[in-house]
mmCIF file of C-alpha atoms in Angstrom:
data_model
loop_
_atom_site.group_PDB
_atom_site.id
_atom_site.type_symbol
_atom_site.label_atom_id
_atom_site.label_comp_id
_atom_site.label_asym_id
_atom_site.label_seq_id
_atom_site.Cartn_x
_atom_site.Cartn_y
_atom_site.Cartn_z
ATOM 1 C CA ASP L 14 -1.888 9.646 -10.721
ATOM 2 C CA ALA L 15 -4.852 8.812 -12.940
ATOM 3 C CA LYS L 16 -7.932 7.243 -11.426
ATOM 4 C CA THR L 17 -8.962 3.583 -11.497
ATOM 5 C CA THR L 18 -12.400 2.002 -11.077
ATOM 6 C CA GLN L 19 -12.877 -1.441 -9.533
ATOM 7 C CA PRO L 20 -15.925 -3.390 -8.335
ATOM 8 C CA ASN L 21 -16.406 -3.182 -4.598
ATOM 9 C CA SER L 22 -16.505 -6.914 -4.088
ATOM 10 C CA MET L 23 -16.318 -10.248 -5.899
ATOM 11 C CA GLU L 24 -16.859 -13.802 -4.920
ATOM 12 C CA SER L 25 -15.099 -16.913 -6.114
ATOM 13 C CA ASN L 26 -15.034 -20.633 -5.404
ATOM 14 C CA GLU L 27 -11.879 -22.223 -4.171
ATOM 15 C CA GLU L 28 -9.627 -23.706 -6.860
ATOM 16 C CA GLU L 29 -11.384 -21.789 -9.633
ATOM 17 C CA PRO L 30 -9.839 -18.952 -11.642
ATOM 18 C CA VAL L 31 -10.621 -15.394 -10.629
ATOM 19 C CA HIS L 32 -10.625 -12.401 -12.946
ATOM 20 C CA LEU L 33 -10.474 -9.044 -11.152
ATOM 21 C CA PRO L 34 -11.221 -6.139 -13.510
ATOM 22 C CA CYS L 35 -9.890 -2.607 -13.363
ATOM 23 C CA ASN L 36 -10.863 0.346 -15.582
ATOM 24 C CA HIS L 37 -8.443 3.194 -16.112
ATOM 25 C CA SER L 38 -9.736 5.140 -19.101
ATOM 26 C CA THR L 39 -7.555 8.206 -18.420
ATOM 27 C CA ILE L 40 -4.296 6.268 -18.304
ATOM 28 C CA SER L 41 -1.297 8.057 -19.807
ATOM 29 C CA GLY L 42 1.479 6.522 -21.845
ATOM 30 C CA THR L 43 3.912 6.528 -18.951
ATOM 31 C CA ASP L 44 1.577 5.024 -16.353
ATOM 32 C CA TYR L 45 2.454 1.605 -15.017
ATOM 33 C CA ILE L 46 -0.479 -0.541 -13.840
ATOM 34 C CA HIS L 47 0.199 -1.927 -10.378
ATOM 35 C CA TRP L 48 -1.753 -4.431 -8.301
ATOM 36 C CA TYR L 49 -1.402 -4.799 -4.586
ATOM 37 C CA ARG L 50 -3.456 -6.854 -2.158
ATOM 38 C CA GLN L 51 -4.121 -6.599 1.553
ATOM 39 C CA LEU L 52 -4.901 -9.697 3.513
ATOM 40 C CA PRO L 53 -6.881 -9.273 6.750
ATOM 41 C CA SER L 54 -4.821 -7.573 9.466
ATOM 42 C CA GLN L 55 -1.743 -7.327 7.274
ATOM 43 C CA GLY L 56 0.046 -4.627 5.301
ATOM 44 C CA PRO L 57 -0.497 -4.324 1.566
ATOM 45 C CA GLU L 58 1.526 -6.723 -0.550
ATOM 46 C CA TYR L 59 2.777 -6.191 -4.082
ATOM 47 C CA VAL L 60 1.242 -8.607 -6.582
ATOM 48 C CA ILE L 61 2.236 -7.609 -10.100
ATOM 49 C CA HIS L 62 2.736 -4.667 -12.410
ATOM 50 C CA GLY L 63 2.894 -4.002 -16.137
ATOM 51 C CA LEU L 64 3.105 -1.272 -18.712
ATOM 52 C CA THR L 65 1.833 -2.556 -22.059
ATOM 53 C CA SER L 66 2.349 -6.284 -22.362
ATOM 54 C CA ASN L 67 0.685 -9.041 -20.366
ATOM 55 C CA VAL L 68 2.732 -10.186 -17.402
ATOM 56 C CA ASN L 69 2.993 -13.396 -15.423
ATOM 57 C CA ASN L 70 4.600 -14.113 -12.107
ATOM 58 C CA ARG L 71 4.292 -16.794 -9.438
ATOM 59 C CA MET L 72 1.318 -15.049 -7.813
ATOM 60 C CA ALA L 73 -0.836 -13.978 -10.736
ATOM 61 C CA SER L 74 -1.150 -12.831 -14.337
ATOM 62 C CA LEU L 75 -1.930 -9.334 -15.557
ATOM 63 C CA ALA L 76 -3.813 -8.937 -18.810
ATOM 64 C CA ILE L 77 -3.702 -5.417 -20.253
ATOM 65 C CA ALA L 78 -6.172 -4.333 -22.934
ATOM 66 C CA GLU L 79 -4.706 -3.213 -26.238
ATOM 67 C CA ASP L 80 -5.802 0.383 -25.642
ATOM 68 C CA ARG L 81 -4.571 0.134 -22.025
ATOM 69 C CA LYS L 82 -7.840 1.547 -20.725
ATOM 70 C CA SER L 83 -8.530 -1.558 -18.695
ATOM 71 C CA SER L 84 -6.705 -4.484 -17.183
ATOM 72 C CA THR L 85 -7.513 -7.737 -15.468
ATOM 73 C CA LEU L 86 -5.712 -9.440 -12.620
ATOM 74 C CA ILE L 87 -5.989 -13.197 -12.982
ATOM 75 C CA LEU L 88 -5.573 -15.614 -10.093
ATOM 76 C CA HIS L 89 -5.364 -19.007 -11.814
ATOM 77 C CA ARG L 90 -6.611 -21.123 -8.895
ATOM 78 C CA ALA L 91 -8.061 -19.197 -5.986
ATOM 79 C CA THR L 92 -7.280 -20.480 -2.530
ATOM 80 C CA LEU L 93 -8.786 -19.413 0.765
ATOM 81 C CA ARG L 94 -5.557 -17.533 1.412
ATOM 82 C CA ASP L 95 -6.304 -15.300 -1.582
ATOM 83 C CA ALA L 96 -9.243 -13.707 0.210
ATOM 84 C CA ALA L 97 -8.141 -10.077 0.433
ATOM 85 C CA VAL L 98 -8.736 -6.569 -0.843
ATOM 86 C CA TYR L 99 -7.121 -6.112 -4.245
ATOM 87 C CA TYR L 100 -6.032 -2.643 -5.308
ATOM 88 C CA CYS L 101 -5.384 -1.525 -8.884
ATOM 89 C CA ILE L 102 -3.168 1.583 -8.961
ATOM 90 C CA LEU L 103 -1.581 3.603 -11.733
ATOM 91 C CA ARG L 104 2.000 4.854 -11.260
ATOM 92 C CA ASP L 105 3.534 7.509 -13.469
ATOM 93 C CA ALA L 106 7.040 6.397 -14.452
ATOM 94 C CA ASN L 107 8.021 10.060 -14.787
ATOM 95 C CA ASN L 108 7.368 10.482 -11.078
ATOM 96 C CA ALA L 109 9.343 7.466 -9.925
ATOM 97 C CA GLY L 110 9.470 7.506 -6.184
ATOM 98 C CA ASN L 111 6.037 9.003 -5.639
ATOM 99 C CA MET L 112 3.672 7.483 -3.147
ATOM 100 C CA LEU L 113 0.868 5.072 -4.047
ATOM 101 C CA THR L 114 -2.669 6.388 -3.868
ATOM 102 C CA PHE L 115 -4.998 3.633 -2.782
ATOM 103 C CA GLY L 116 -8.646 3.588 -3.749
ATOM 104 C CA GLY L 117 -11.304 1.324 -2.318
ATOM 105 C CA GLY L 118 -10.148 -1.809 -4.090
ATOM 106 C CA THR L 119 -12.076 -5.021 -4.671
ATOM 107 C CA ARG L 120 -12.793 -7.269 -1.710
ATOM 108 C CA LEU L 121 -12.404 -10.847 -2.924
ATOM 109 C CA MET L 122 -14.223 -13.530 -0.999
ATOM 110 C CA VAL L 123 -13.268 -17.156 -1.650
ATOM 111 C CA LYS L 124 -15.767 -19.868 -0.816
ATOM 112 C CA PRO L 125 -14.585 -23.356 0.049
ATOM 113 C CA ASP H 26 8.893 -11.218 6.550
ATOM 114 C CA SER H 27 8.769 -8.333 4.032
ATOM 115 C CA GLY H 28 12.055 -6.822 5.167
ATOM 116 C CA VAL H 29 10.338 -3.687 6.481
ATOM 117 C CA THR H 30 10.281 -3.709 10.292
ATOM 118 C CA GLN H 31 7.805 -1.709 12.324
ATOM 119 C CA THR H 32 7.745 -1.327 16.070
ATOM 120 C CA PRO H 33 5.787 -1.540 18.241
ATOM 121 C CA LYS H 34 3.221 -3.940 16.801
ATOM 122 C CA HIS H 35 0.561 -2.840 19.250
ATOM 123 C CA LEU H 36 0.306 0.282 21.391
ATOM 124 C CA ILE H 37 -2.452 1.348 23.764
ATOM 125 C CA THR H 38 -2.390 4.833 25.183
ATOM 126 C CA ALA H 39 -4.653 7.577 26.467
ATOM 127 C CA THR H 40 -5.958 10.749 24.879
ATOM 128 C CA GLY H 41 -3.557 13.667 25.064
ATOM 129 C CA GLN H 42 -0.487 11.444 25.094
ATOM 130 C CA ARG H 43 2.372 11.260 22.576
ATOM 131 C CA VAL H 44 3.730 8.142 20.861
ATOM 132 C CA THR H 45 6.520 7.354 18.462
ATOM 133 C CA LEU H 46 6.286 4.673 15.784
ATOM 134 C CA ARG H 47 9.440 3.347 14.268
ATOM 135 C CA CYS H 48 10.196 1.925 10.838
ATOM 136 C CA SER H 49 13.313 0.236 9.461
ATOM 137 C CA PRO H 50 13.182 0.056 5.669
ATOM 138 C CA ARG H 51 14.244 -2.863 3.548
ATOM 139 C CA SER H 52 17.973 -3.015 3.024
ATOM 140 C CA GLY H 53 18.991 -0.749 0.165
ATOM 141 C CA ASP H 54 15.736 1.205 0.068
ATOM 142 C CA LEU H 55 16.089 4.983 0.333
ATOM 143 C CA SER H 56 12.395 5.968 0.368
ATOM 144 C CA VAL H 57 10.092 5.569 3.359
ATOM 145 C CA TYR H 58 6.342 6.145 3.252
ATOM 146 C CA TRP H 59 3.841 6.346 6.107
ATOM 147 C CA TYR H 60 0.165 5.416 5.725
ATOM 148 C CA GLN H 61 -2.778 5.457 8.133
ATOM 149 C CA GLN H 62 -5.657 2.995 7.951
ATOM 150 C CA SER H 63 -8.629 3.596 10.220
ATOM 151 C CA LEU H 64 -11.436 1.060 10.651
ATOM 152 C CA ASP H 65 -13.806 2.801 8.288
ATOM 153 C CA GLN H 66 -11.236 4.395 5.985
ATOM 154 C CA GLY H 67 -8.949 3.180 3.282
ATOM 155 C CA LEU H 68 -5.191 3.588 3.272
ATOM 156 C CA GLN H 69 -4.399 7.270 3.614
ATOM 157 C CA PHE H 70 -0.976 8.532 2.642
ATOM 158 C CA LEU H 71 0.658 10.646 5.368
ATOM 159 C CA ILE H 72 4.215 11.503 4.379
ATOM 160 C CA GLN H 73 7.241 10.308 2.383
ATOM 161 C CA TYR H 74 10.958 10.679 2.908
ATOM 162 C CA TYR H 75 13.742 10.021 0.465
ATOM 163 C CA ASN H 76 17.296 9.675 1.753
ATOM 164 C CA GLY H 77 16.594 11.861 4.768
ATOM 165 C CA GLU H 78 14.631 14.578 3.000
ATOM 166 C CA GLU H 79 10.869 15.073 3.064
ATOM 167 C CA ARG H 80 9.587 14.358 -0.437
ATOM 168 C CA ALA H 81 5.809 14.423 -0.298
ATOM 169 C CA LYS H 82 3.120 15.227 2.231
ATOM 170 C CA GLY H 83 -0.418 13.898 2.276
ATOM 171 C CA ASN H 84 -3.226 14.407 4.729
ATOM 172 C CA ILE H 85 -0.955 14.510 7.752
ATOM 173 C CA LEU H 86 -2.252 16.392 10.774
ATOM 174 C CA GLU H 87 -0.184 19.167 12.349
ATOM 175 C CA ARG H 88 -0.076 17.053 15.540
ATOM 176 C CA PHE H 89 1.824 14.407 13.586
ATOM 177 C CA SER H 90 5.440 14.692 12.470
ATOM 178 C CA ALA H 91 8.034 12.379 11.032
ATOM 179 C CA GLN H 92 11.673 12.211 10.139
ATOM 180 C CA GLN H 93 14.145 9.911 8.435
ATOM 181 C CA PHE H 94 17.514 9.483 10.059
ATOM 182 C CA PRO H 95 20.973 9.076 8.415
ATOM 183 C CA ASP H 96 20.729 5.296 8.835
ATOM 184 C CA LEU H 97 17.434 5.564 6.838
ATOM 185 C CA HIS H 98 15.128 4.400 9.594
ATOM 186 C CA SER H 99 12.120 6.609 10.116
ATOM 187 C CA GLU H 100 9.970 7.655 13.025
ATOM 188 C CA LEU H 101 6.397 8.912 13.043
ATOM 189 C CA ASN H 102 5.530 11.017 16.062
ATOM 190 C CA LEU H 103 1.883 11.409 17.034
ATOM 191 C CA SER H 104 1.077 13.934 19.761
ATOM 192 C CA SER H 105 -1.990 15.224 21.618
ATOM 193 C CA LEU H 106 -3.630 11.970 20.704
ATOM 194 C CA GLU H 107 -7.384 11.807 20.118
ATOM 195 C CA LEU H 108 -9.734 8.840 19.980
ATOM 196 C CA GLY H 109 -9.915 9.240 16.220
ATOM 197 C CA ASP H 110 -6.195 8.619 15.864
ATOM 198 C CA SER H 111 -6.785 4.935 16.677
ATOM 199 C CA ALA H 112 -5.713 3.160 13.515
ATOM 200 C CA LEU H 113 -3.209 0.914 11.860
ATOM 201 C CA TYR H 114 -0.096 2.804 10.794
ATOM 202 C CA PHE H 115 1.880 1.241 7.956
ATOM 203 C CA CYS H 116 5.368 2.049 6.831
ATOM 204 C CA ALA H 117 6.547 1.115 3.353
ATOM 205 C CA SER H 118 9.882 1.440 1.604
ATOM 206 C CA SER H 119 11.163 1.473 -1.952
ATOM 207 C CA ASP H 120 14.374 2.204 -3.771
ATOM 208 C CA GLY H 121 12.711 5.352 -5.064
ATOM 209 C CA ARG H 122 14.586 5.250 -8.311
ATOM 210 C CA SER H 123 13.193 2.619 -10.639
ATOM 211 C CA GLY H 124 10.344 3.435 -12.995
ATOM 212 C CA ALA H 125 8.052 0.848 -11.447
ATOM 213 C CA ASN H 126 8.970 1.763 -7.873
ATOM 214 C CA VAL H 127 7.389 -1.183 -6.091
ATOM 215 C CA LEU H 128 6.596 -0.487 -2.434
ATOM 216 C CA THR H 129 7.218 -3.034 0.299
ATOM 217 C CA PHE H 130 5.010 -2.647 3.358
ATOM 218 C CA GLY H 131 5.636 -3.549 6.934
ATOM 219 C CA ALA H 132 3.158 -5.417 9.137
ATOM 220 C CA GLY H 133 1.924 -2.193 10.735
ATOM 221 C CA SER H 134 1.621 -0.681 14.181
ATOM 222 C CA ARG H 135 -1.820 -0.848 15.696
ATOM 223 C CA LEU H 136 -2.497 2.220 17.840
ATOM 224 C CA THR H 137 -5.426 2.263 20.233
ATOM 225 C CA VAL H 138 -6.251 5.544 21.973
ATOM 226 C CA LEU H 139 -8.557 5.213 24.991
#
C-alpha cells in the first residue's frame, strides 16, 4: 500500500471543529483512503473511508483533494471523547482482503 | 461491543511459558487479522487468515503461530515467552471481499510477561 504522511500531534479545543490532514502523494487510482482511530486502551475503530468524492457519516467528514494527493478528516465538534490517535491508511481495492498497515498516526488532544 | 471477541482480556505469565489468545470474528466475517502493539511501538501486523487458510504474514516471530478453525474463530499461540513479548494483541475481522474491506477490531488481549 502507498505511504501516507500525517502530523505527529494536534491540539483542539472542545466543541470546535478539527481538521486532520493526510498527505498521500503516491496514491494510485484504485486506492481507497481509510481513517481509523484508536482511543486510549482500546482497539482501533473505523471512522470513514472514501475513493474520490467527499464523504460524510455520523462520526466525521472526509474531504478529498481533487488530485487525491491529500485528504482531510473533519470532526465537526470535537469532544473530549475524540482524543485519540487518528490513522490515515490507503487500501488498494485490487487487493481486497489485505491487511491494514498502520503508520504513526496523529495524536489528537482535546482541551476542555 | 464491536462484535469481535477476544479472550482473555488480561494475562500475566512468566518468561519461557506458552499462552494462547483467542479471537471470535464478527458474524459473517471470513478474514481474521492479528496485530501486536507494544508500549513504544505502533500497531504491527502479525498474520492474516481467510476462511481457514493463511493469507498474509507480517513480522511474526517463529515462536508465534496461529490458526483459523472451521467455525472461523482464530487462536494465536505464543511460546517461549520473553519480556519483550509483553504487549497488547489485537484481533480484527472483515468480510475480506468488498473493495473497501473495513476491519473491525476487538478490545485486545493485554499480555504481561514477568
